Amino acid sequence: MMKLKYKALLLFVLSINFLLSQEKVTLSGTITDAGSNETLIGVNIIFPELQTGTNTNEYGFYSISLPKGTYKVQISYLGYTTITETLTFSENQVINYKLEESTESLDEIVIKQDVEKLNIKKPQMSVNALSINTIKQMPVVLGEVDVIKSITLLPGVTNAGEGSSGFNVRGGAVDQNLILLDEATIFNSSHLFGFFSVFNPDAIKDIKLYKGGIPAKYGGRVSSVLDIYQKDGNSNEFHMNGGIGFVSSRLLAEGPIKKGKGSFLFGGRSSYAHLFLPLFDVDNTAYFYDLNTKLSYRLNDKNSIFLSGYFGRDVFNISDSFENTYGNTVINFRWNHLFSDRLFSNMSLIYSDYYYGLNLNFVEFEWDSGIQNFNFKYDLKHYINNKFKLEYGLNSIYYKFNPGEINPSTSTSGINPFKLIDKYAFENAIYLDAEHQITDKLALSYGLRVSSFLRLGQDELNTYTDDNPVLYNETLQLYEKANPTGTESFSRIDVIESFANLEPRFSLAYQLNDQSSVKASYNRMTQYLHLLSNTSSPTPLDVWTPSGKFIEPQILDQVAIGYFRTFKDNTYALEFESFYKTIQNRIDYIDGADLIANNAIEQVILNGEARAYGMEVLLRKNEGRLKGWLAYTLSKSEQQTLGRTPLEPGINNGEWYSTPYDKTHDISLTASYELNDRWTFGSNFLFQTGLPVTFPNGQYQFNGIVVPTYEARNSSRLPAYHRLDISATYNPKKNANRRWQGQWVFGIYNIYNRRNAASIQFAENRETGRNEATRLAIFGIVPSVSYNFKF
């Protein structure tokens, strides 16, 4: 009996020792660039012996729970020297790391997603991140580095047209992409009607594109999220950098407000090609300018504040008779607070404005329109333990929509003032996201976003018989506008219509071995805003409108499954994904719809549905002199609008038809070759199936007027799109005693001068009397030279 008691006591003591030995401690801190003190996003903190690790968040903070003991830790980040050291953990520790750049050249061309084996385990999928150095290395049109055009080289992402800054993701429309700059919404991402994007590459720190498995903290769009963060600024030393190109130049200054604690960043960019147009007797002008600013200050170890902003404008003038001005303004105040070594929070107050103005001097009137929003966000990240993390928060946005206002520009104008009715809305959401490591091989991410949308009162709202603003004329076999039976008036605090939706998210990763895993995801998202446009690419004439009495919110359901593998110690990586998604309440327009200055847009739209499906392949080479990737997407994007009754044909006779952005095949090859310390060469090759179009298939005469007839909607295509771009980057020999560093970038866009069709127009040849098709091409071969500098 005594022996049994001693054995039981021994077993109890051993159990207590085991539990004590497994007692957890927390390691946390912030990781920054040693030179600038800039926080670094997505740095890997790995403990090889424990086969675990974590990453820094959007503000450079990390936290991880570990058993007490002595372990080796590795701190790694692309372009920086890896830190490897051995630490003993007996209590909670705060360790801030500073990483040294491994090279000063700008030739890094690596996609950051899944670079480390740690990310093979993560359930996150359908996400790509590009380093800003990668983007600066790519050949571009007119020598202007472009963030938006760079992401179109990734699988599942296509451009909205030649020279356009819009992009389509997995068969989605341009308005279905949520574009964030320091958490503020950008409604129009283009300069000069789509030739350039609004993002100054010198001011950008991090870029991440979510195509699927989108975390619950994001909402409001049903296709993708492009999350862009600006640099904080150098809090150690004053520096300037910039570039001079053919059509534009840029300059950025950064430095300390208080060394080691606060910093400022100011950046400006402007085009100047219009200054040379008078030399060629051209009265027209087109130019843009933008400003980036950010102030950062660390109050203490637990509190930091940030104030960032962006202001951009485009001006287009034709012979002083037509002037178009448009652009974005955003301001964001953020407060980071560390409640404990496991609980991080961020509060944001955001103002965003998109303005569109038009001055028609020849008819003496001015047009103004736009959209404003005030956004409050509060997000928390809770590192419960090493296997379980939570993110939760709330978001409230107040919108004011100005569809348009006309005023006479002179006292002698015959134009009467006219104001389209302003619209107001309030969008709210709360969310909870969990990342859970179930076993060593199985990881889950799951969450729920609960969103609501309140369409607030406006001065007038049309009423219709049976609430039907669109009628079908059986005699003429076409849809027509219904005549309003009257109007209703509301106060601003009234709720005209309300919506509420549950948006669950779920993804998992199962690790097959150290080099490969399979992943799957599902997410539902709701979009309450709609872009009214009858073109496939974004233009400043596009008007946003909220969901309401006659317009239902769009609802997405998307599933994806993928296989991920690394080869030869991560020298090569393969990603394969397939997806299927459906969208409810996708609006479409009746034939002959007039979208401009329409005070009753509900009279020209019908609700339909959309679907897209396909597969994506990405093969990357991450190391060596030759780096790059091959991306291929095979997909289909379709839309259907059925008749509301058996007698109505709907759109396209109720049959599925290709969306304006459907591209069956999309291939891109991106490569960079580092010849030596001075020369680096880059190239891009793109091939895409031509965009769907609707061509005339005949004509008839009615009262002496020639009336064309058309084929089924989007049943034809433009010719296939393809081009090859090349670049060469020259870094002169550096003088160790000089702070000035220069760099020359030479490029040729579309080197074999392919005249890709932006559109095909049909018209009668007055000499022959025959109808002819004319191809419009925007770019042929375009050489460029730019000079970059920093000091």
Coordinates of C-alpha atoms in Angstrom, one line a residue, residues 324-726:
N324 CA -13.0 69.0 -66.3
T325 CA -11.7 68.8 -62.7
Y326 CA -11.9 65.7 -60.5
G327 CA -10.0 64.1 -57.6
N328 CA -9.8 62.6 -54.1
T329 CA -9.3 64.0 -50.7
V330 CA -8.7 61.8 -47.6
I331 CA -7.7 62.6 -44.0
N332 CA -7.2 60.0 -41.3
F333 CA -6.3 60.3 -37.6
R334 CA -5.3 57.0 -36.0
W335 CA -4.5 56.1 -32.4
N336 CA -2.6 52.9 -31.6
H337 CA -2.9 51.7 -28.0
L338 CA -1.4 48.6 -26.4
F339 CA -3.6 47.4 -23.5
S340 CA -1.2 44.6 -22.7
D341 CA 1.4 42.5 -24.3
R342 CA -1.4 40.5 -25.9
L343 CA -4.0 43.1 -26.7
F344 CA -3.4 45.7 -29.5
S345 CA -5.9 48.3 -30.6
N346 CA -6.3 50.9 -33.3
M347 CA -8.9 53.7 -33.5
S348 CA -9.4 55.6 -36.8
L349 CA -11.3 58.8 -37.7
I350 CA -11.5 59.1 -41.4
Y351 CA -12.8 61.7 -43.9
S352 CA -13.0 60.8 -47.6
D353 CA -14.2 62.9 -50.5
Y354 CA -14.4 62.3 -54.3
Y355 CA -15.2 65.4 -56.3
Y356 CA -16.2 65.8 -59.9
G357 CA -16.5 69.2 -61.6
L358 CA -17.3 70.2 -65.2
N359 CA -17.3 73.7 -66.7
L360 CA -18.8 74.1 -70.2
N361 CA -18.0 77.6 -71.2
F362 CA -19.6 77.3 -74.6
V363 CA -23.0 76.8 -73.1
E364 CA -22.2 78.8 -69.9
F365 CA -22.9 76.3 -67.1
E366 CA -21.0 74.4 -64.4
W367 CA -21.6 70.9 -63.1
D368 CA -20.5 69.6 -59.7
S369 CA -21.0 66.1 -58.2
G370 CA -19.3 63.8 -55.7
I371 CA -19.5 61.5 -52.7
Q372 CA -18.4 62.2 -49.1
N373 CA -18.1 59.9 -46.1
F374 CA -17.1 60.1 -42.5
N375 CA -15.8 56.9 -41.1
F376 CA -15.2 55.7 -37.5
K377 CA -13.3 52.4 -37.0
Y378 CA -12.1 50.7 -33.8
D379 CA -10.2 47.4 -34.3
L380 CA -8.5 45.2 -31.7
K381 CA -6.2 42.2 -32.1
H382 CA -6.1 39.8 -29.2
Y383 CA -3.2 37.3 -29.0
I384 CA -4.9 34.8 -26.7
N385 CA -2.2 32.2 -26.9
N386 CA 0.2 30.8 -29.5
K387 CA -2.6 28.8 -31.1
F388 CA -5.5 31.1 -30.9
K389 CA -5.8 34.8 -32.0
L390 CA -8.9 37.0 -32.2
E391 CA -9.6 40.2 -34.2
Y392 CA -12.7 42.1 -33.4
G393 CA -14.1 45.6 -33.8
L394 CA -16.7 47.9 -35.2
N395 CA -17.1 50.4 -38.1
S396 CA -19.6 53.2 -38.8
I397 CA -19.7 55.2 -42.1
Y398 CA -22.0 58.2 -42.9
Y399 CA -22.4 59.0 -46.6
K400 CA -23.5 62.0 -48.5
F401 CA -24.1 61.5 -52.3
N402 CA -24.2 64.5 -54.5
P403 CA -25.5 63.1 -57.9
G404 CA -25.0 66.5 -59.6
E405 CA -25.7 70.2 -59.6
I406 CA -26.0 72.6 -62.5
N407 CA -25.4 76.4 -62.2
P408 CA -25.0 79.1 -64.8
S409 CA -21.3 80.2 -65.1
T410 CA -22.1 83.7 -66.3
S411 CA -24.8 86.3 -65.6
T412 CA -25.9 86.1 -69.2
S413 CA -26.3 82.3 -69.3
G414 CA -29.7 81.0 -70.3
I415 CA -29.2 78.0 -68.0
N416 CA -31.4 77.7 -65.0
P417 CA -29.9 76.3 -61.8
F418 CA -30.8 72.6 -61.3
K419 CA -29.9 70.3 -58.4
L420 CA -30.3 66.5 -58.5
I421 CA -31.5 65.3 -55.1
D422 CA -28.8 64.5 -52.6
K423 CA -28.9 61.1 -51.0
Y424 CA -27.7 60.0 -47.5
A425 CA -26.9 56.7 -45.9
F426 CA -25.4 55.2 -42.8
E427 CA -23.5 51.9 -42.9
N428 CA -22.5 50.0 -39.7
A429 CA -20.7 46.8 -39.0
I430 CA -19.3 44.7 -36.1
Y431 CA -17.0 41.8 -36.7
L432 CA -15.2 38.9 -35.0
D433 CA -12.4 36.9 -36.6
A434 CA -10.5 33.9 -35.1
E435 CA -7.3 32.2 -36.2
H436 CA -7.0 28.8 -34.6
Q437 CA -4.2 26.2 -34.9
I438 CA -6.2 23.0 -34.2
T439 CA -3.3 20.6 -34.6
D440 CA 0.3 20.8 -36.0
K441 CA -1.2 20.2 -39.4
L442 CA -4.6 21.8 -39.3
A443 CA -5.3 25.5 -39.0
L444 CA -8.6 27.3 -39.2
S445 CA -9.7 30.9 -39.6
Y446 CA -13.3 31.7 -39.1
G447 CA -15.3 34.8 -38.4
L448 CA -18.6 36.8 -38.8
R449 CA -19.3 40.3 -39.9
V450 CA -22.8 41.7 -39.1
S451 CA -23.5 44.7 -41.4
S452 CA -26.4 47.1 -41.6
F453 CA -27.3 49.9 -44.0
L454 CA -29.8 52.7 -43.4
R455 CA -31.0 54.7 -46.4
L456 CA -31.7 58.0 -44.8
G457 CA -34.3 60.6 -45.7
Q458 CA -34.1 62.9 -48.7
D459 CA -36.0 65.9 -50.0
E460 CA -38.0 63.9 -52.6
L461 CA -38.5 60.3 -53.5
N462 CA -40.7 59.2 -56.5
T463 CA -43.6 56.9 -55.9
Y464 CA -44.9 54.5 -58.6
T465 CA -47.9 52.3 -59.2
D466 CA -47.2 49.0 -57.5
D467 CA -43.7 50.3 -56.6
N468 CA -42.6 49.5 -60.2
P469 CA -40.4 52.2 -61.8
V470 CA -39.7 50.2 -65.0
L471 CA -42.5 49.0 -67.3
Y472 CA -42.4 46.6 -70.1
N473 CA -44.1 47.6 -73.4
E474 CA -45.4 44.4 -75.0
T475 CA -46.3 46.2 -78.2
L476 CA -42.9 47.6 -78.8
Q477 CA -41.2 44.8 -76.9
L478 CA -38.9 47.1 -74.9
Y479 CA -38.6 48.4 -71.3
E480 CA -39.7 52.0 -70.6
K481 CA -39.6 54.4 -67.7
A482 CA -42.7 54.4 -65.6
N483 CA -44.3 57.8 -64.9
P484 CA -44.1 58.7 -61.2
T485 CA -47.5 58.9 -59.4
G486 CA -46.1 61.5 -56.9
T487 CA -43.3 62.1 -54.5
E488 CA -42.6 61.6 -50.8
S489 CA -40.6 63.9 -48.6
F490 CA -38.5 62.9 -45.6
S491 CA -36.5 64.5 -42.9
R492 CA -32.8 63.7 -42.7
I493 CA -33.3 61.4 -39.6
D494 CA -36.0 59.3 -41.3
V495 CA -35.1 55.8 -42.5
I496 CA -36.4 55.2 -46.0
E497 CA -35.1 51.6 -46.2
S498 CA -33.0 49.4 -44.0
F499 CA -30.9 46.3 -44.7
A500 CA -29.1 43.9 -42.4
N501 CA -26.9 41.0 -43.4
L502 CA -24.8 38.2 -41.8
E503 CA -21.5 37.8 -43.5
P504 CA -19.7 34.6 -42.3
R505 CA -16.1 33.8 -43.3
F506 CA -14.3 30.5 -43.1
S507 CA -10.9 29.1 -44.3
L508 CA -8.7 26.2 -43.4
A509 CA -5.2 24.9 -44.2
Y510 CA -4.1 21.3 -43.9
Q511 CA -0.3 20.9 -44.1
L512 CA 0.7 17.8 -46.1
N513 CA 4.4 18.2 -45.2
D514 CA 6.9 21.0 -44.5
Q515 CA 6.7 22.1 -48.2
S516 CA 3.0 21.8 -49.1
S517 CA -0.5 22.3 -48.0
V518 CA -4.1 22.4 -49.2
K519 CA -6.4 25.2 -48.3
A520 CA -10.1 26.0 -48.7
S521 CA -12.2 29.1 -48.0
Y522 CA -15.7 30.5 -48.1
N523 CA -16.9 34.0 -47.6
R524 CA -20.1 36.0 -47.9
M525 CA -19.9 39.8 -48.4
T526 CA -22.4 42.5 -49.0
Q527 CA -22.1 45.7 -51.0
Y528 CA -24.5 48.5 -50.4
L529 CA -23.1 51.0 -52.9
H530 CA -23.4 50.8 -56.7
L531 CA -21.5 52.5 -59.5
L532 CA -23.7 53.6 -62.3
S533 CA -21.7 53.2 -65.5
N534 CA -22.3 51.8 -68.9
T535 CA -18.5 51.4 -69.6
S536 CA -16.2 48.6 -68.4
S537 CA -13.5 51.0 -67.1
P538 CA -13.9 53.7 -64.4
T539 CA -14.2 57.3 -65.6
P540 CA -14.9 60.5 -63.7
L541 CA -18.4 60.6 -65.1
D542 CA -19.4 57.5 -63.1
V543 CA -21.9 58.2 -60.4
W544 CA -22.2 56.2 -57.1
T545 CA -25.7 55.5 -55.7
P546 CA -26.7 53.8 -52.4
S547 CA -29.1 50.8 -52.0
G548 CA -32.6 51.8 -51.1
K549 CA -36.2 51.3 -51.9
F550 CA -35.7 50.2 -55.5
I551 CA -32.1 49.0 -55.4
E552 CA -31.1 45.9 -53.4
P553 CA -27.6 45.4 -52.0
Q554 CA -25.3 43.0 -53.8
I555 CA -24.5 39.8 -51.9
L556 CA -21.5 37.6 -52.7
D557 CA -21.0 33.9 -51.9
Q558 CA -17.5 32.6 -52.9
V559 CA -15.7 29.3 -52.3
A560 CA -12.1 28.6 -53.2
I561 CA -9.8 25.6 -52.9
G562 CA -6.0 25.6 -53.5
Y563 CA -2.7 23.7 -53.3
F564 CA 0.5 25.4 -52.2
R565 CA 4.0 24.1 -52.4
T566 CA 7.6 25.3 -52.1
F567 CA 10.6 23.7 -53.7
K568 CA 14.4 23.7 -53.0
D569 CA 14.3 25.7 -49.7
N570 CA 11.7 28.2 -51.0
T571 CA 13.7 29.0 -54.2
Y572 CA 10.6 28.1 -56.1
A573 CA 6.9 28.2 -55.1
L574 CA 3.7 27.0 -56.7
E575 CA 0.2 28.1 -56.0
F576 CA -2.9 26.7 -57.6
E577 CA -6.4 27.9 -56.7
S578 CA -9.9 27.4 -58.2
F579 CA -12.9 29.5 -57.3
Y580 CA -16.6 29.8 -57.8
K581 CA -18.7 32.8 -56.8
T582 CA -22.2 34.1 -57.3
I583 CA -23.6 37.6 -56.8
Q584 CA -27.2 38.4 -56.0
N585 CA -28.8 41.7 -57.1
R586 CA -26.3 42.8 -59.6
I587 CA -27.9 45.7 -61.4
D588 CA -28.1 46.0 -65.2
Y589 CA -29.4 48.6 -67.5
I590 CA -32.3 48.6 -70.0
D591 CA -31.5 49.3 -73.6
G592 CA -31.0 53.0 -74.2
A593 CA -30.5 53.8 -70.5
D594 CA -29.5 57.4 -69.7
L595 CA -27.3 57.5 -66.6
I596 CA -26.1 61.1 -66.6
A597 CA -28.1 63.7 -64.7
N598 CA -30.8 61.2 -64.1
N599 CA -32.8 62.1 -61.0
A600 CA -34.7 58.8 -61.1
I601 CA -32.1 56.2 -61.8
E602 CA -34.5 53.4 -60.7
Q603 CA -36.4 53.9 -64.0
V604 CA -33.5 52.4 -66.1
I605 CA -32.2 49.5 -64.1
L606 CA -33.2 45.9 -63.4
N607 CA -31.9 43.5 -60.8
G608 CA -30.1 40.4 -62.0
E609 CA -27.4 38.0 -60.8
A610 CA -23.8 37.3 -61.7
R611 CA -21.4 34.4 -61.4
A612 CA -17.7 33.8 -62.1
Y613 CA -15.6 30.7 -61.8
G614 CA -12.1 29.6 -62.9
M615 CA -8.6 28.5 -61.8
E616 CA -5.4 30.4 -61.1
V617 CA -1.8 29.2 -61.3
L618 CA 1.2 31.1 -60.0
L619 CA 4.8 29.7 -60.3
R620 CA 7.5 31.9 -58.6
K621 CA 11.2 31.9 -58.5
N622 CA 12.3 33.8 -55.4
E623 CA 16.1 33.6 -55.3
G624 CA 19.1 33.9 -57.6
R625 CA 20.0 36.4 -60.3
L626 CA 16.9 35.5 -62.2
K627 CA 13.7 36.1 -60.3
G628 CA 10.1 36.5 -61.3
W629 CA 6.8 34.6 -61.8
L630 CA 4.5 33.1 -64.3
A631 CA 0.7 33.7 -63.7
Y632 CA -2.1 32.0 -65.6
T633 CA -5.9 32.4 -65.1
L634 CA -8.6 30.5 -66.9
S635 CA -12.0 31.9 -66.0
K636 CA -15.5 32.8 -67.0
S637 CA -17.6 35.8 -65.8
E638 CA -21.3 35.9 -66.7
Q639 CA -24.5 37.9 -65.9
Q640 CA -28.2 37.1 -66.1
T641 CA -31.3 39.3 -65.7
L642 CA -34.5 37.3 -66.0
G643 CA -37.9 38.8 -66.8
R644 CA -40.0 39.7 -63.8
T645 CA -43.1 38.0 -65.4
P646 CA -43.4 35.2 -68.0
L647 CA -44.2 37.9 -70.6
E648 CA -41.0 39.9 -70.0
P649 CA -37.8 38.9 -71.8
G650 CA -35.4 40.4 -69.2
I651 CA -32.0 41.5 -70.5
N652 CA -30.7 39.4 -73.4
N653 CA -33.8 37.3 -73.4
G654 CA -33.0 36.2 -69.9
E655 CA -30.0 34.2 -71.0
W656 CA -26.6 34.3 -69.4
Y657 CA -24.1 36.5 -71.2
S658 CA -20.5 37.5 -70.7
T659 CA -19.8 40.5 -68.5
P660 CA -17.9 43.4 -70.1
Y661 CA -14.8 42.3 -68.2
D662 CA -14.8 38.6 -68.9
K663 CA -11.5 37.3 -70.1
T664 CA -11.1 33.5 -70.7
H665 CA -7.4 33.4 -70.8
D666 CA -4.9 35.7 -68.9
I667 CA -1.2 35.0 -69.0
S668 CA 1.5 37.2 -67.6
L669 CA 5.3 36.5 -67.3
T670 CA 7.4 38.8 -65.1
A671 CA 11.1 38.5 -64.8
S672 CA 14.1 40.4 -63.5
Y673 CA 17.8 39.6 -64.1
E674 CA 20.6 41.1 -62.0
L675 CA 23.6 41.2 -64.2
N676 CA 25.8 42.9 -61.6
D677 CA 25.7 45.6 -58.9
R678 CA 25.0 48.3 -61.6
W679 CA 22.7 46.7 -64.1
T680 CA 19.4 45.0 -63.7
F681 CA 17.0 44.0 -66.5
G682 CA 13.3 43.5 -66.4
S683 CA 10.5 42.3 -68.7
N684 CA 6.8 41.7 -68.7
F685 CA 4.8 39.7 -71.3
L686 CA 1.0 39.7 -71.2
F687 CA -1.6 37.9 -73.2
Q688 CA -5.3 38.2 -72.6
T689 CA -8.5 37.2 -74.4
G690 CA -10.2 40.2 -75.9
L691 CA -13.0 42.0 -74.0
P692 CA -16.6 41.1 -74.9
V693 CA -18.5 43.6 -77.1
T694 CA -21.8 44.0 -78.8
F695 CA -21.5 44.6 -82.6
P696 CA -24.3 45.7 -85.0
N697 CA -25.5 42.8 -87.3
G698 CA -27.7 44.8 -89.6
Q699 CA -29.7 47.9 -90.3
Y700 CA -33.0 49.2 -91.6
Q701 CA -34.4 52.6 -92.6
F702 CA -37.3 54.3 -90.8
N703 CA -38.6 57.6 -92.1
G704 CA -35.3 58.1 -93.9
I705 CA -33.2 57.4 -90.8
V706 CA -30.8 54.4 -90.8
V707 CA -31.4 52.4 -87.6
P708 CA -28.8 49.7 -86.7
T709 CA -29.7 46.3 -85.2
Y710 CA -27.5 44.5 -82.8
E711 CA -26.5 41.0 -81.9
A712 CA -27.0 39.4 -78.5
R713 CA -25.4 41.4 -75.7
N714 CA -21.6 40.9 -75.4
S715 CA -21.6 38.0 -77.9
S716 CA -18.5 39.1 -79.8
R717 CA -15.0 40.0 -78.6
L718 CA -12.2 42.4 -79.4
P719 CA -9.0 40.9 -80.8
A720 CA -6.7 39.3 -78.2
Y721 CA -4.5 41.6 -76.2
H722 CA -0.8 41.0 -75.9
R723 CA 2.4 43.0 -75.5
L724 CA 6.1 42.7 -74.3
D725 CA 7.7 45.4 -72.2
I726 CA 11.4 45.6 -71.2

